[in-house]
Short mmCIF file of C-alpha atoms and ligand atoms in Angstrom, two decimals:
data_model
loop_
_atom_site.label_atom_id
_atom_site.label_comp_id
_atom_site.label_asym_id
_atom_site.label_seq_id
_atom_site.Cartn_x
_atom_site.Cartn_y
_atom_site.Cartn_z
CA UNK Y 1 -6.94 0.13 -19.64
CA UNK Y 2 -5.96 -3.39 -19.76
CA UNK Y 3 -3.04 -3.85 -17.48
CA UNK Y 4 -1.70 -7.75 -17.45
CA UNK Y 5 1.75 -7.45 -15.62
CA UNK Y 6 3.39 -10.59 -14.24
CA UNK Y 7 6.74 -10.33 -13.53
CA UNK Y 8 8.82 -13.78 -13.16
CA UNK Y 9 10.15 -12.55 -9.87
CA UNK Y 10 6.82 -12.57 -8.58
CA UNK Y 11 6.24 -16.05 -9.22
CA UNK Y 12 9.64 -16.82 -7.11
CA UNK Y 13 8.51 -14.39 -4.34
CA UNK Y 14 5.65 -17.03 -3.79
CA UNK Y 15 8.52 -20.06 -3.38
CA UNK Y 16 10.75 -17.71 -1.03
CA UNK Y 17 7.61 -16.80 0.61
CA UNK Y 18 6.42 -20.29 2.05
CA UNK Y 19 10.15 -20.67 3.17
CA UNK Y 20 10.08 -17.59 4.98
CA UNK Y 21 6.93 -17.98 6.88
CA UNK Y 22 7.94 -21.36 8.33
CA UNK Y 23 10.07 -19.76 10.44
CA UNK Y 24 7.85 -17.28 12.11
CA UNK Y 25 5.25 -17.01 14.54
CA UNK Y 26 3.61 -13.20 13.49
CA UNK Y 27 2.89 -12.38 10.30
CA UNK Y 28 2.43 -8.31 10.04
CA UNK Y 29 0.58 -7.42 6.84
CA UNK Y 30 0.87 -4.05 5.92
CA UNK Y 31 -1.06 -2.71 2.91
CA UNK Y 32 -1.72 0.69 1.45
CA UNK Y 33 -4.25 2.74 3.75
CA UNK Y 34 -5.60 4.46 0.85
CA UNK Y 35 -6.45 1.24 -0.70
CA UNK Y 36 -6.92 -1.14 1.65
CA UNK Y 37 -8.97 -3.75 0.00
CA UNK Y 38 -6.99 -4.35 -3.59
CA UNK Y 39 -3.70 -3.87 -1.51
CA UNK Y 40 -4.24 -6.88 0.09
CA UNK Y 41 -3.30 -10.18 -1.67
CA UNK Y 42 -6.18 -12.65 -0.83
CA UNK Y 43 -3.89 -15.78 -1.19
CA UNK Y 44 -2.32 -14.60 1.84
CA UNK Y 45 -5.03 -16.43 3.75
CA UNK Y 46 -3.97 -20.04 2.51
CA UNK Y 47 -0.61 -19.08 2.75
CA UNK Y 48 -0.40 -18.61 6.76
CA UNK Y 49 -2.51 -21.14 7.76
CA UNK Y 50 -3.37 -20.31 11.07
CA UNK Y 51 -0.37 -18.41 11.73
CA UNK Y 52 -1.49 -15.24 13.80
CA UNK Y 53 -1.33 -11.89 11.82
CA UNK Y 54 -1.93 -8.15 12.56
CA UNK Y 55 -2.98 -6.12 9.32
CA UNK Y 56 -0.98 -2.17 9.64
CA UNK Y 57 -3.18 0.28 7.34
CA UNK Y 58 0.19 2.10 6.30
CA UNK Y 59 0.88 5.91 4.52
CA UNK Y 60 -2.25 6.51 6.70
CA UNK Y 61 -1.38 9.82 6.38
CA UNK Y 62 -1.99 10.18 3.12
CA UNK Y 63 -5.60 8.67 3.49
CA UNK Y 64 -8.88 9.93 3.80
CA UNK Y 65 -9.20 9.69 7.26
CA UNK Y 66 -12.81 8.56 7.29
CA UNK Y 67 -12.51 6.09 5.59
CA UNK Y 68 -9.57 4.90 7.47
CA UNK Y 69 -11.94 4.67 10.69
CA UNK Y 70 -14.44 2.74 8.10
CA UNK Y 71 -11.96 0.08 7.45
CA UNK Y 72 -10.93 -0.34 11.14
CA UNK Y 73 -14.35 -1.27 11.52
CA UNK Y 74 -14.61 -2.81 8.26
CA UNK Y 75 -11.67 -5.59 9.56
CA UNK Y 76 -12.18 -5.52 13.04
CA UNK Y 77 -16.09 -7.12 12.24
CA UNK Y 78 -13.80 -9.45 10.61
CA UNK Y 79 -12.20 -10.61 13.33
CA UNK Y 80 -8.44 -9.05 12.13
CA UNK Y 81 -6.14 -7.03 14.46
CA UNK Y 82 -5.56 -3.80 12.47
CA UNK Y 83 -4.07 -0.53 13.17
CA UNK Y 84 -3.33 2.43 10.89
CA UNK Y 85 0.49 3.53 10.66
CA UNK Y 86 2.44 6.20 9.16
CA UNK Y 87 5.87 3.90 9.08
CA UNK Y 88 7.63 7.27 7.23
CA UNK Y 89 6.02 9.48 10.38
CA UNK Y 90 4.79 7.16 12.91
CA UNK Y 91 5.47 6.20 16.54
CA UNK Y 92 6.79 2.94 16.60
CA UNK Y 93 5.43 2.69 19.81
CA UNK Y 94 1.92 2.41 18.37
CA UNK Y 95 3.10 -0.74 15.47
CA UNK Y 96 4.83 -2.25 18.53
CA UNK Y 97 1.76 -2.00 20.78
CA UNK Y 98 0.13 -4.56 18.00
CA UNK Y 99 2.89 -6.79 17.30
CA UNK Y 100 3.20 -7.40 21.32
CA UNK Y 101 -0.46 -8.06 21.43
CA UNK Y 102 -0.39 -10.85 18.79
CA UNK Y 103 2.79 -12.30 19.82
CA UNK Y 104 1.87 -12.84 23.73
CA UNK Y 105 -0.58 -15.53 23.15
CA UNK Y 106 2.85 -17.64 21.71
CA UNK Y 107 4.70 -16.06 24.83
CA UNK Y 108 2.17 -17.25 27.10
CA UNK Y 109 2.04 -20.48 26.27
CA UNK Y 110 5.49 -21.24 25.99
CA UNK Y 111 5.66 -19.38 29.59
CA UNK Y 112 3.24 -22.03 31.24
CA UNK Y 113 5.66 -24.71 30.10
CA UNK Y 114 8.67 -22.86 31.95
CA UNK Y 115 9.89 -21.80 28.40
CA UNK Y 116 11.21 -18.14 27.66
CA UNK Y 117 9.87 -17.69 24.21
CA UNK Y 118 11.11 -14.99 21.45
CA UNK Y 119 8.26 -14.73 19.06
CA UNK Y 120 9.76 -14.54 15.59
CA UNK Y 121 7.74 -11.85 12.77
CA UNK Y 122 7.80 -10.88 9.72
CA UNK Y 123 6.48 -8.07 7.45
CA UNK Y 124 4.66 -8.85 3.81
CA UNK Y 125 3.23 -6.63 1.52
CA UNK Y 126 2.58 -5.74 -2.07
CA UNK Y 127 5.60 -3.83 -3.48
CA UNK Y 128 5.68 0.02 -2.46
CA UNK Y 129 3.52 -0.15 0.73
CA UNK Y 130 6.18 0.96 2.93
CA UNK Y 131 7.70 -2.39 4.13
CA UNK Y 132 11.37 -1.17 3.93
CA UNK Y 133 10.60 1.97 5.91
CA UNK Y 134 8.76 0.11 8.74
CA UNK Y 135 11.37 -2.58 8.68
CA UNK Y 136 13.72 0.62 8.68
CA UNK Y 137 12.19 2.45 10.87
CA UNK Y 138 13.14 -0.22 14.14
CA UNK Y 139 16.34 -0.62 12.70
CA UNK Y 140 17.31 2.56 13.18
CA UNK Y 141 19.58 2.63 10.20
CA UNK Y 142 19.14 2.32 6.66
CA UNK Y 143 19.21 -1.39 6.42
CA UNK Y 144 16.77 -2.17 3.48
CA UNK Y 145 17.04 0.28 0.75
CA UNK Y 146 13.80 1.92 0.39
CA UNK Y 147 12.37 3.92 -2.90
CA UNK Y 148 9.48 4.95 -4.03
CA UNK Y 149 9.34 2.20 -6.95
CA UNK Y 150 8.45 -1.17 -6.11
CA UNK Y 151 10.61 -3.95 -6.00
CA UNK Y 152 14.07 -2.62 -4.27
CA UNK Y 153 13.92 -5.02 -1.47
CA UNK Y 154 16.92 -6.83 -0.72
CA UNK Y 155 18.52 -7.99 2.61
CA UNK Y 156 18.72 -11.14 6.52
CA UNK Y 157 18.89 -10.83 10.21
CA UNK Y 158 16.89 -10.37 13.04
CA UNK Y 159 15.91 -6.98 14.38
CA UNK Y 160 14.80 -7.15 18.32
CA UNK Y 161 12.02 -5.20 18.39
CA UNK Y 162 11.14 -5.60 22.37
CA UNK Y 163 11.85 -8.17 24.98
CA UNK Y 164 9.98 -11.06 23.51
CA UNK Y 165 9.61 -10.31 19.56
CA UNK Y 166 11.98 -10.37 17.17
CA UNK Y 167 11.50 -9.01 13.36
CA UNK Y 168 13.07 -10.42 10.46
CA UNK Y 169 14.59 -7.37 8.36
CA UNK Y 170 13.79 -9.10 5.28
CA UNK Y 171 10.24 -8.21 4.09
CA UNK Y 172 8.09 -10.83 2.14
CA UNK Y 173 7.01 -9.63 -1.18
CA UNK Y 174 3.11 -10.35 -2.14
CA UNK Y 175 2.51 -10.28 -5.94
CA UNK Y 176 -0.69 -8.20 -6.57
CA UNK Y 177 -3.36 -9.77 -7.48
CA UNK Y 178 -5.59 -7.98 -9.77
CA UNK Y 179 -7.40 -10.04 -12.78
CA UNK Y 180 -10.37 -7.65 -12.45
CA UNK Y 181 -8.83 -4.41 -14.33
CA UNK Y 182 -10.50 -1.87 -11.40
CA UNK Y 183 -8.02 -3.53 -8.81
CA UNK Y 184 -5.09 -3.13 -11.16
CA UNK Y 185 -5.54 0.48 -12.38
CA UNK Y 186 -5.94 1.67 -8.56
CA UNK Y 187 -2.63 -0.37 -7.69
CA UNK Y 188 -0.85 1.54 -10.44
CA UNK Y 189 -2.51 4.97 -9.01
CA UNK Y 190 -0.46 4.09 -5.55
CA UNK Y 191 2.71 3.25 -7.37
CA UNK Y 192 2.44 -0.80 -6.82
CA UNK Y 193 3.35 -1.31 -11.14
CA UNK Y 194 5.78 -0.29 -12.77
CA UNK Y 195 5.22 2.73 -14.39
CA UNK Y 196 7.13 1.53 -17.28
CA UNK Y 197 4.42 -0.37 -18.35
CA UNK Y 198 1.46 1.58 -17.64
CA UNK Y 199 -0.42 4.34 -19.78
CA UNK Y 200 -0.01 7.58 -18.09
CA UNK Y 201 -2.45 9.37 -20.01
CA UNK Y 202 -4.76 6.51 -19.34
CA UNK Y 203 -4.27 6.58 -15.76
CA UNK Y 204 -4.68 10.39 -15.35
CA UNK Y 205 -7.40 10.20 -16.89
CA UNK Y 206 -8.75 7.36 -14.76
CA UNK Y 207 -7.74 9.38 -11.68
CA UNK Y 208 -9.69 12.45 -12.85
CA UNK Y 209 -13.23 10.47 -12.50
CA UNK Y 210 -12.40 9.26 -10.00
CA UNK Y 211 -12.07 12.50 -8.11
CA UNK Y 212 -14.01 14.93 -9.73
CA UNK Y 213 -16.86 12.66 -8.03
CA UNK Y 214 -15.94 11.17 -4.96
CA UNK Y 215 -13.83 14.31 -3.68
CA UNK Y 216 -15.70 17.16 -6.22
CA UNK Y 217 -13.18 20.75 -5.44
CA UNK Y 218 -9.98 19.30 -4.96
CA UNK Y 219 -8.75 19.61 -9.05
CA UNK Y 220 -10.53 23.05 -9.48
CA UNK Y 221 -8.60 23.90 -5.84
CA UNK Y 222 -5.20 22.77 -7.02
CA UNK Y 223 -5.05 23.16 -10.98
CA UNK Y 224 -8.47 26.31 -11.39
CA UNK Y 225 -9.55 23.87 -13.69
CA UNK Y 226 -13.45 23.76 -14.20
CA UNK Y 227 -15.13 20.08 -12.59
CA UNK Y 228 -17.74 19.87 -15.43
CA UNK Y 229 -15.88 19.94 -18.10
CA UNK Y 230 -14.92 16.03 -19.24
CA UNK Y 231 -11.84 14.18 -18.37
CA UNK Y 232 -9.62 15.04 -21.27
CA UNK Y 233 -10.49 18.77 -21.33
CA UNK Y 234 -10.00 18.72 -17.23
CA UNK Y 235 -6.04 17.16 -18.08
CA UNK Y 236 -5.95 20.04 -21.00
CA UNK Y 237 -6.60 22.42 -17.86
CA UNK Y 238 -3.69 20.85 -15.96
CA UNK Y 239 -1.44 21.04 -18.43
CA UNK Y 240 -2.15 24.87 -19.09
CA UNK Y 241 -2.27 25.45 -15.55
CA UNK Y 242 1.35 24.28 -14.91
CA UNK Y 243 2.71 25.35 -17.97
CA UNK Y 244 3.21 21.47 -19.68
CA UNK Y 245 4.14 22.26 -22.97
CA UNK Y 246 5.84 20.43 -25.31
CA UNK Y 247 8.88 21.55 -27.27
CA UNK Y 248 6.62 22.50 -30.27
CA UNK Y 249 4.57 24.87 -28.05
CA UNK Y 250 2.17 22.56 -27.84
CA UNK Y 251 0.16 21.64 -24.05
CA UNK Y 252 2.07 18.04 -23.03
CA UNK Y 253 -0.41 16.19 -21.96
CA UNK Y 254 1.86 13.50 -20.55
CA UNK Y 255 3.71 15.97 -18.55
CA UNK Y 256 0.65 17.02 -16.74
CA UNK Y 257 -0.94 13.49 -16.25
CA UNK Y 258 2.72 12.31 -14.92
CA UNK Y 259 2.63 15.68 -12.78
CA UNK Y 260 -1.26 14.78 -11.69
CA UNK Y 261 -0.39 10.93 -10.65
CA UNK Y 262 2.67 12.73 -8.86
CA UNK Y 263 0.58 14.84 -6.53
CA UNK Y 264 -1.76 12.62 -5.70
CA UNK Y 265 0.81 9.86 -5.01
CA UNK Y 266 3.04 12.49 -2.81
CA UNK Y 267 -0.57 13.48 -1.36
CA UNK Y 268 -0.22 17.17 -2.76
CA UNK Y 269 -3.92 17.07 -3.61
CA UNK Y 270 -4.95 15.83 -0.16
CA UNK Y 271 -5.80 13.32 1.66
CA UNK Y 272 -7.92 10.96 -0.65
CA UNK Y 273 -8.71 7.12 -0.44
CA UNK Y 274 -9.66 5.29 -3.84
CA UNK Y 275 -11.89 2.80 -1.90
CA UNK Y 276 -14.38 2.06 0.66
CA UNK Y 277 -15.33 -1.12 2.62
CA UNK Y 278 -19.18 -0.77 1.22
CA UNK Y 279 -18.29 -1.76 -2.42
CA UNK Y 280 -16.25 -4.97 -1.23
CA UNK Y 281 -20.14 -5.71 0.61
CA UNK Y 282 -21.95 -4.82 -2.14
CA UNK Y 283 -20.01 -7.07 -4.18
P1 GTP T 301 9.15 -2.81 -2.33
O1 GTP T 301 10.58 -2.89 -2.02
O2 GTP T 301 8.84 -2.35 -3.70
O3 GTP T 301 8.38 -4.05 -2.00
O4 GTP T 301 8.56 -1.57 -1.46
P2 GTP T 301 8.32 -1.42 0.10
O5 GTP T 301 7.00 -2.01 0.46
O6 GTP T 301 9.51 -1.88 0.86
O7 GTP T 301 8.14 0.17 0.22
P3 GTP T 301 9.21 1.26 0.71
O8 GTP T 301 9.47 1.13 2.16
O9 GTP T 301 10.34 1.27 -0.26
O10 GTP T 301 8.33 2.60 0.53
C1 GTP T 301 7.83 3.04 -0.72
C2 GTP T 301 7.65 4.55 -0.69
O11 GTP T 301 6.60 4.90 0.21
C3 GTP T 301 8.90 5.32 -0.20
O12 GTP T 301 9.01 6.48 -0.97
C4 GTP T 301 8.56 5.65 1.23
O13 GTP T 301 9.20 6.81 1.69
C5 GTP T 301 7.06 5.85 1.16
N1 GTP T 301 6.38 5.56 2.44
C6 GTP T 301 6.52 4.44 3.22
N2 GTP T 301 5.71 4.51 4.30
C7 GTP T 301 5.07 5.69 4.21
C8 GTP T 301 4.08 6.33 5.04
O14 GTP T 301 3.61 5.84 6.07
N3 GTP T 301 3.63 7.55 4.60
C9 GTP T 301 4.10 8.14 3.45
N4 GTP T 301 3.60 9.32 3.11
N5 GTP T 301 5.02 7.56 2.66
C10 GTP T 301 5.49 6.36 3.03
#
């Protein structure tokens, strides 16, 4: 599937972006824990220049947790602070614990020169990683609107998070980057595009491979359907399994590959992770 989505606003985000991160010391990256590696936007590296950052594996509940503890590694060899988080579940506690840590080197130093320092952060992300809720979440209130459909940010004030760090409730948006097409179908899998402009069928399909042989059991578990059969007959199976049929009488094939991206988004068909640090090695 080719999928070449650009939307003007992203362009702008990269403006309101730079203006943003002057004013703050921590930068707290959160990306999809399920995806970890084409979640990430790898301009974000020029973009901070040296700013300190702490990378939150979010919806780490709906991720495979081995691989989860892969990635930890995977970043930590890196040299990057990271930390899974459930922002919809989590303890806040646990996010804060991370935030503190990067923020007291800043503290610190400003202490040594007799200065009380409030460490200023901020949260980016790719749309639909959770920012809202984890910006929400210390709120307290429904501040930022949240929804599962990316782009519904709006908001700007400053959220005290504990005695020396203060959040900005105003996420930064990170356009996804994804030239190479593998990136960009599983960034539509975790709802990061639009639907509107994506292939459904396409995608299902996609998704089917994709499980039927890294996590073989979990479609005949949920839908009966028979693993050996090929991709097309497998979303035939779906659709007869949970009654898709079209007005006609016929099986609705859309229907059931809307209904199969649905589960595995909501993480009805388990806990399942679309990538793991040893393809980024190999290359
Ligand atoms: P944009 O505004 O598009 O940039 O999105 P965002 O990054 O602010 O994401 P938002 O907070 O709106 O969350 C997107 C969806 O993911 C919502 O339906 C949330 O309820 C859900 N969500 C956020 N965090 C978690 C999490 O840790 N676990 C699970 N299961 N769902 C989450």
């Amino acid at each position: 599937m080719d999928i070449n989505w650009y939307p003007g606003h992203m362009a702008k985000a990269k403006r309101l972006l730079a203006d943003q991160l002057s004013r703050v010391d921590v930068v707290v990256e959160l990306c999809d824990a399920r995806l970890p590696y084409s979640s990430r936007n790898p301009d974000l590296d020029k973009l901070l220049a040296g700013k300190k950052r702490v990378l939150l594996l979010n919806k780490a509940d709906l991720a495979d947790p081995a691989a989860t503890s892969a990635w930890l590694n995977y970043f930590r060899a890196q040299g990057i602070d990271a930390a899974p988080y459930s922002a919809s579940t989590g303890k806040v506690k646990d996010a804060l614990a991370v935030i503190d840590r990067a923020a007291k080197e800043a503290v610190e130093r400003a202490a040594q020169k007799g200065i009380r320092k409030t460490v200023k952060a901020m949260v980016v992300g790719v749309p639909n990683v959770g920012k809202s809720t984890f910006i929400n979440s210390y709120a307290g209130k429904a501040c930022a609107k949240t929804g599962n459909k990316p782009g519904v940010t709006k908001g700007k004030q400053w959220i005290r998070l504990s005695k020396s760090v203060e959040l900005l409730d105003t996420p930064g948006i990170l356009w996804p980057k994804f030239e190479d097409q593998k990136v960009g179908l599983r960034l539509a899998l975790i709802g990061s595009i639009r639907d509107e402009i994506l292939n459904t069928d396409e995608l299902a399909v996609e998704l089917i491979r994709f499980l039927k042989t890294q996590y073989p059991g979990i479609l005949t578990e949920r839908y009966e359907v028979e693993e050996t059969q090929k991709e097309t007959e497998l979303l035939c199976g779906i659709a007869e399994n949970r009654k898709c049929i079209t007005k006609g009488g016929e099986l609705d094939y859309s229907k059931a590959a809307a209904l199969l991206i649905d589960e595995f988004r909501s993480g009805k068909l388990g806990k399942v992770t679309l990538e793991w640090p040893k393809e980024q090695e190999n290359g």
